[in-house]
Coordinates of N, CA and C in Angstrom, one line a residue:
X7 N -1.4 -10.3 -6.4 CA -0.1 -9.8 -6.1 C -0.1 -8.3 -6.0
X8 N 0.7 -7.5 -5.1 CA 0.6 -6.1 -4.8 C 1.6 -5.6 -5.9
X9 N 1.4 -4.7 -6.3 CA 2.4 -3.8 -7.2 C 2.6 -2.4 -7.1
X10 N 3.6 -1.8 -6.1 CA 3.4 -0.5 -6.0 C 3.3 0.3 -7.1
X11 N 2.8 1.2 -6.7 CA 2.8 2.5 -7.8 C 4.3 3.4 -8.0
X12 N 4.1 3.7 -9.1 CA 5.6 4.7 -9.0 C 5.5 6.0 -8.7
X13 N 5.9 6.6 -7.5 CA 6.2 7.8 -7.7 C 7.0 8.3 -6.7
X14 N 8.4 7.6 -7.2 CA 9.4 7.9 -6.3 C 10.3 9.2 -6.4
X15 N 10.2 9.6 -7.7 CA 10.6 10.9 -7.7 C 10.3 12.2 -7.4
X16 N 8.4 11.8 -7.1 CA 7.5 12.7 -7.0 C 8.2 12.8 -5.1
X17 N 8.0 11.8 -4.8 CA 8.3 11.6 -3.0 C 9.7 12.2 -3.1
X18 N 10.7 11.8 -3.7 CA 12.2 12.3 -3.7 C 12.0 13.9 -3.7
X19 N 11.3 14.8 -4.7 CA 11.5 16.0 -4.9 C 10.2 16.7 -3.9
X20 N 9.8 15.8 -3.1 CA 8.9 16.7 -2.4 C 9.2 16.2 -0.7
X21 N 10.4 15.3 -0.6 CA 10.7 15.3 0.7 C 11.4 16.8 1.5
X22 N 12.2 17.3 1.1 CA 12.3 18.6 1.9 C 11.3 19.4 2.4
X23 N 10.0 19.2 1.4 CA 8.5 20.0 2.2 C 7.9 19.6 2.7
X24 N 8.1 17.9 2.8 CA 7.7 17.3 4.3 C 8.9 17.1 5.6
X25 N 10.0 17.2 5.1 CA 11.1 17.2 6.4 C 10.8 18.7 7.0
X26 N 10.3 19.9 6.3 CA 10.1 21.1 6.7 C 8.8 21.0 7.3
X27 N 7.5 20.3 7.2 CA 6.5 20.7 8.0 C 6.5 19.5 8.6
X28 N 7.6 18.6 9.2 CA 7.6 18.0 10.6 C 8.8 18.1 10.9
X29 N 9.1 19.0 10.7 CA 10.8 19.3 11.7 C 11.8 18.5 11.5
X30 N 12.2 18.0 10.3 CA 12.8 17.2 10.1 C 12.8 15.9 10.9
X31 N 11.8 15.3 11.3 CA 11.4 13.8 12.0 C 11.4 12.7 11.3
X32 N 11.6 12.4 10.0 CA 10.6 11.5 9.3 C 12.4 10.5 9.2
X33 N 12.0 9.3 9.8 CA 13.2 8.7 10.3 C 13.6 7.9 8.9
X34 N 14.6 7.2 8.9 CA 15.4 6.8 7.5 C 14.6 5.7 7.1
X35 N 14.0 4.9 8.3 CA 13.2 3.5 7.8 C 11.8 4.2 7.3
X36 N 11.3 5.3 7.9 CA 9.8 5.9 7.3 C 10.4 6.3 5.9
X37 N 11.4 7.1 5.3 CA 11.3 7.2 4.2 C 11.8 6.4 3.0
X38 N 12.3 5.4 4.0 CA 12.7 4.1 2.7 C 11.1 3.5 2.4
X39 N 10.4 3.5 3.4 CA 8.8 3.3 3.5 C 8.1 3.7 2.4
X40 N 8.2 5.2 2.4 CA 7.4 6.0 1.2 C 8.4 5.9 0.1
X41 N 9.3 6.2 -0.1 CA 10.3 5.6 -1.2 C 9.5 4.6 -1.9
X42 N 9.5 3.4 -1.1 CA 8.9 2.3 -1.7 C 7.7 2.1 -2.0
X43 N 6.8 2.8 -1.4 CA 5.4 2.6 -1.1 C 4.2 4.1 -1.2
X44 N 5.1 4.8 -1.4 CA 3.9 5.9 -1.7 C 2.9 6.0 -2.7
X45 N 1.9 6.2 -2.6 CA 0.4 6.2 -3.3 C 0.0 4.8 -4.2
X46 N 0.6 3.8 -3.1 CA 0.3 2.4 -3.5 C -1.4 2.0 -3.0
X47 N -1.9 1.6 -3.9 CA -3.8 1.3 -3.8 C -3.2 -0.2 -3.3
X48 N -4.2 -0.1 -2.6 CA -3.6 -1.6 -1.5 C -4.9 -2.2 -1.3
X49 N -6.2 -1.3 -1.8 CA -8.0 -1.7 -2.0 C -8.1 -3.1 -2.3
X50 N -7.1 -3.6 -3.3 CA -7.9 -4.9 -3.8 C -7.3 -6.1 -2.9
X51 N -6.4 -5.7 -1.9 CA -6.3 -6.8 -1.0 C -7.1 -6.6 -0.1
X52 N -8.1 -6.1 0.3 CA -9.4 -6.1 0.9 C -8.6 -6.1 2.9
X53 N -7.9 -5.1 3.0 CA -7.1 -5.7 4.6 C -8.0 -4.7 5.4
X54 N -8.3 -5.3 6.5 CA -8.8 -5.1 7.4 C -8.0 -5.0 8.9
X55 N -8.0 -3.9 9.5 CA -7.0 -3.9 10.4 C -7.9 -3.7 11.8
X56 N -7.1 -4.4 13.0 CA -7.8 -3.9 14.2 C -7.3 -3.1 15.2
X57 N -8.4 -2.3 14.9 CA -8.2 -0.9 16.0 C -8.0 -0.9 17.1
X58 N -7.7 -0.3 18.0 CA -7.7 -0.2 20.0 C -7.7 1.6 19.6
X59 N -9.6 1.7 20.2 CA -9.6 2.8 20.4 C -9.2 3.1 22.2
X60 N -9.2 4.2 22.1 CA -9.2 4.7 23.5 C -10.2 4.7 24.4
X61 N -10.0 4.1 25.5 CA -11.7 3.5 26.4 C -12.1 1.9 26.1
X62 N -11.1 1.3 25.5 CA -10.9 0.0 25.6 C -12.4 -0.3 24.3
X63 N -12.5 -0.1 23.1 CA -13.2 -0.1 22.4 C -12.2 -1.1 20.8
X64 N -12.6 -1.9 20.2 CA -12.1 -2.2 19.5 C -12.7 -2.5 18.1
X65 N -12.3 -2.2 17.1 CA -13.0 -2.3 16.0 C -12.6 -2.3 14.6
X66 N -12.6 -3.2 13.6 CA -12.1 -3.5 12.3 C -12.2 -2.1 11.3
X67 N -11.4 -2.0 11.1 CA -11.1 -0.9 9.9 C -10.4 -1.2 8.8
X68 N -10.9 -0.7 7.8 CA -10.4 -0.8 6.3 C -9.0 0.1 5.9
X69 N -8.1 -0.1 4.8 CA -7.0 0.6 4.8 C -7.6 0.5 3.1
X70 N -7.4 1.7 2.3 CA -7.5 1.6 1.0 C -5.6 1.9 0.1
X71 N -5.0 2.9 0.6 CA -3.5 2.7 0.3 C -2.9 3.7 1.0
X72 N -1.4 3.8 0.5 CA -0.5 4.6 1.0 C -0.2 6.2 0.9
X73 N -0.5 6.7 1.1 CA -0.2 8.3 1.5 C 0.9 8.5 0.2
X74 N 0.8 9.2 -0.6 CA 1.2 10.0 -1.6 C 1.9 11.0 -0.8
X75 N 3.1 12.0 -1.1 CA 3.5 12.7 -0.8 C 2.6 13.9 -1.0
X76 N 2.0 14.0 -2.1 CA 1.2 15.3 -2.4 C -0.3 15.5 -1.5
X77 N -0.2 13.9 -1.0 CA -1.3 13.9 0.3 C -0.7 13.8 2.0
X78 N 0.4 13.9 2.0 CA 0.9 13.8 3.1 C 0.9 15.5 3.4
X79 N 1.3 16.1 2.6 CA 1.1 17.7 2.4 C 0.1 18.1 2.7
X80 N -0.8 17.6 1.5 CA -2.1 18.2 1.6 C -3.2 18.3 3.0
X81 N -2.3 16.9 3.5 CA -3.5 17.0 5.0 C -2.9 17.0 6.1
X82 N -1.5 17.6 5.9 CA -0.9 18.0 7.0 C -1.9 19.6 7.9
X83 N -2.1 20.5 6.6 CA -2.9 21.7 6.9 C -4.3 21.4 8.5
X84 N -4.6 20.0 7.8 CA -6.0 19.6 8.7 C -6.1 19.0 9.5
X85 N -4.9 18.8 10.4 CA -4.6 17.8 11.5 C -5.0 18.1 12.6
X86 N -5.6 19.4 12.8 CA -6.0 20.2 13.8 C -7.5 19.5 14.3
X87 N -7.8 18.7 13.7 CA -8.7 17.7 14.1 C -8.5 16.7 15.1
X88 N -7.1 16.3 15.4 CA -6.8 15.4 16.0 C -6.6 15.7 17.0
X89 N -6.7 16.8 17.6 CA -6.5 17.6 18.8 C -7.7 18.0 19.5
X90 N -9.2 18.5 18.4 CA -10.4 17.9 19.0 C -10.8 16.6 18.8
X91 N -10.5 15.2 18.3 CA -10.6 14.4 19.2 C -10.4 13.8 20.9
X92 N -8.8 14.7 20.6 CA -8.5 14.5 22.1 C -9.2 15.1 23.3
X93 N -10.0 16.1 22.3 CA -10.9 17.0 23.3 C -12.0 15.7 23.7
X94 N -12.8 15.7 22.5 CA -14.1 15.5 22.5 C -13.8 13.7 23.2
X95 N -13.4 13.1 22.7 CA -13.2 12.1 23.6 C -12.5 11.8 24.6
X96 N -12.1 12.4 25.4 CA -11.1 12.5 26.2 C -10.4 11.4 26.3
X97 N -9.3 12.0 25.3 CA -8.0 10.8 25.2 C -6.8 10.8 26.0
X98 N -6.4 10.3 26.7 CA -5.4 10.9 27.5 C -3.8 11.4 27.3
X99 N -3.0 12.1 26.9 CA -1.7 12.2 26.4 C -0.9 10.9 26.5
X100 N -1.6 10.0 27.5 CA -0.4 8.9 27.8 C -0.8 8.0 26.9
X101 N -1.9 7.8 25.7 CA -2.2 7.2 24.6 C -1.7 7.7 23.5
X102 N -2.2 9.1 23.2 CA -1.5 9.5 22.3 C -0.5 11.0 21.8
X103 N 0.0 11.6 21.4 CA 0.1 12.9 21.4 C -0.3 13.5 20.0
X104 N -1.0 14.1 19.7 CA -1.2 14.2 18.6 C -0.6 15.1 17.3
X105 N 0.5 16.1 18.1 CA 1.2 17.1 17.7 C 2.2 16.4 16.7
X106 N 2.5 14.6 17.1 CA 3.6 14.2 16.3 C 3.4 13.3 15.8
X107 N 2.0 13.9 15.0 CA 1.7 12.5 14.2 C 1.7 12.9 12.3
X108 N 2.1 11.9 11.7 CA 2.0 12.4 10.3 C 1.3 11.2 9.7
X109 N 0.2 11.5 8.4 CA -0.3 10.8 7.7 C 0.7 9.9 6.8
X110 N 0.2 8.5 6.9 CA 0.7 7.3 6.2 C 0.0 6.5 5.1
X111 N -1.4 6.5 5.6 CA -2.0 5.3 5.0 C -3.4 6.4 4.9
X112 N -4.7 5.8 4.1 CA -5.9 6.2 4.0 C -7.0 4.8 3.5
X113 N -8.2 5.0 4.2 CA -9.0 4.7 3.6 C -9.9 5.5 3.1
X114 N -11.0 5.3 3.0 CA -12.2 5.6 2.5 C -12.8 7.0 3.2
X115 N -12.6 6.9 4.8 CA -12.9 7.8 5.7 C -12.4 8.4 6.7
X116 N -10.9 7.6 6.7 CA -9.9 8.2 7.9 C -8.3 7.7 7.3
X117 N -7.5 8.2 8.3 CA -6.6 8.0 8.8 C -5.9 7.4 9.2
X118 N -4.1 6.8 8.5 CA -3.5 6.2 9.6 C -2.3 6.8 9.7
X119 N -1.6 6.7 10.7 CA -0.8 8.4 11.0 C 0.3 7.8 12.0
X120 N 1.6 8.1 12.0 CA 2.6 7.7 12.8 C 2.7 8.4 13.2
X121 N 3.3 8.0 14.6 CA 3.9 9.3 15.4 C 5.7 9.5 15.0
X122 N 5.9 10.6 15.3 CA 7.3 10.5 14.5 C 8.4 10.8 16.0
X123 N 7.6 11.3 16.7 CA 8.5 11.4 18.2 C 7.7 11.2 19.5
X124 N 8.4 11.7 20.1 CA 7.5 12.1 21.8 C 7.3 10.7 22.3
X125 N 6.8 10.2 23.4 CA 6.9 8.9 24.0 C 6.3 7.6 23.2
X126 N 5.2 7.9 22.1 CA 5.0 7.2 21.2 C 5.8 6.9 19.9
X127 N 6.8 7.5 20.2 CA 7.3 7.7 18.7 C 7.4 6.1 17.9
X128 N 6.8 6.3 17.2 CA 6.9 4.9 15.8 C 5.6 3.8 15.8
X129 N 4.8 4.2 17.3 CA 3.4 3.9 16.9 C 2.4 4.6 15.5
X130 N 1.5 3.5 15.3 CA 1.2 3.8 14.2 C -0.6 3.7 14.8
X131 N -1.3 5.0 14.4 CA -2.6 5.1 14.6 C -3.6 5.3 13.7
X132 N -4.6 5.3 14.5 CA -6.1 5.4 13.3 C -6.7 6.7 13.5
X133 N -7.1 7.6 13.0 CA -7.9 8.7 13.1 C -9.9 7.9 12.1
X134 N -10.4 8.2 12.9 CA -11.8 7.8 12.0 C -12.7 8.8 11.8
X135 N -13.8 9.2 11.1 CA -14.4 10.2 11.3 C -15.2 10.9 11.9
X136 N -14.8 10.3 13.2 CA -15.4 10.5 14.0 C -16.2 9.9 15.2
X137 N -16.4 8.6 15.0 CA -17.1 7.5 15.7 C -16.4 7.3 16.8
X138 N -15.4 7.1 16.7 CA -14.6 6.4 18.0 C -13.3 7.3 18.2
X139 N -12.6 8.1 17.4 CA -11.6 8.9 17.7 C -10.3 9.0 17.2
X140 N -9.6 8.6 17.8 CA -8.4 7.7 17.7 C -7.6 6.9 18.2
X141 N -7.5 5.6 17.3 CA -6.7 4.4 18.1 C -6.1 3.8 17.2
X142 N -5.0 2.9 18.3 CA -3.8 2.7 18.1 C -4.0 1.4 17.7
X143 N -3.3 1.3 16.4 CA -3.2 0.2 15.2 C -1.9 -1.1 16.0
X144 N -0.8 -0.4 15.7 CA 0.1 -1.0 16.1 C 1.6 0.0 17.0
X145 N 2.6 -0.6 17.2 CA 3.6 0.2 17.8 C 5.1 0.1 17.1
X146 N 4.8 -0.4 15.8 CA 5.9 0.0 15.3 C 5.5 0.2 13.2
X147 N 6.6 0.7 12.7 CA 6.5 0.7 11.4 C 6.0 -0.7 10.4
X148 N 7.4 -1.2 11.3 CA 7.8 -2.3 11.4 C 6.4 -3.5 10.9
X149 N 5.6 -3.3 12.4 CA 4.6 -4.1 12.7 C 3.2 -3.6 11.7
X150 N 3.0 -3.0 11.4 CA 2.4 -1.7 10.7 C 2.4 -2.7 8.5
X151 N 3.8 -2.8 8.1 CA 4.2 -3.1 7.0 C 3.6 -4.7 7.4
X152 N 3.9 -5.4 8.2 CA 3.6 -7.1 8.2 C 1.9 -7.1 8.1
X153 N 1.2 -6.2 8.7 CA -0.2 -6.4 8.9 C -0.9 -6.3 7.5
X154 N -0.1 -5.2 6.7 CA -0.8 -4.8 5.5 C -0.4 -5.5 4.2
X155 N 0.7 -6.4 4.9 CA 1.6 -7.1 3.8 C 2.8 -6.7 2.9
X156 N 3.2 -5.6 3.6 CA 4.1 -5.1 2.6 C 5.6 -5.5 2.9
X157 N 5.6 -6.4 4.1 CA 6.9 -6.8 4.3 C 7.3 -8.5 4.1

């Protein structure tokens, strides 16, 4: 059985300095999301999710848990990564944009990251470290919570 973690107060008092470094995007269902689910260890249900990288590449990835507010901050600074992806693998804007994406979930070695606006908005992606780039998990929050079980 899953049991989130508590730290709803920590998310409550540190939402203004995530509505400030995404421009106030983070929509009412994403923060009833983290509300409920922030820095939940989700490891011991062993979920495996599948990717669609970009270039028609697909491939199983691990999710370990939920993005903490204090980590949603913390790696907002180094997102500048996801923009040399787009370099280095030539991703095309009409996959993903990467300016509007905010960290959600983590494993072990990457990222899973919503977009919060722009023509994607409410897709939910993978950043990895490297191997394949970035690709797209699912296209809603929604769809995103059923996969990992939390709905």
């Amino acid at each position: 059985m899953f049991f989130p973690q508590v730290e709803v107060m920590d998310f409550e008092s540190s939402l203004l300095d995530i509505h400030h470094l995404y421009g106030n995007q983070l929509s009412d269902e994403l923060i009833e999301f983290f509300t409920a689910y922030a820095d939940s260890e989700l490891s011991e249900l062993e979920i495996e999710l599948t990717v669609n990288y970009y270039g028609n590449i697909t491939q199983p990835e691990s999710l370990e848990k939920i993005c903490s507010s204090r980590e949603i901050i913390e790696i907002h600074q180094y997102l500048g990564f996801l923009e040399d992806y787009v370099v280095h693998f030539e991703i095309s804007k009409g996959f993903v944009e990467t300016q509007h994406l905010c960290p959600v979930a983590l494993s072990y070695d990457s990222l899973y990251l919503i977009s919060l606006s722009g023509v994607h908005s409410g897709k939910v992606y993978h950043a990895d470290n490297g191997d394949f780039g970035i690709g797209l998990v699912c296209n809603s929050l929604k769809d995103f919570k059923k996969l990992v079980g939390l709905s």
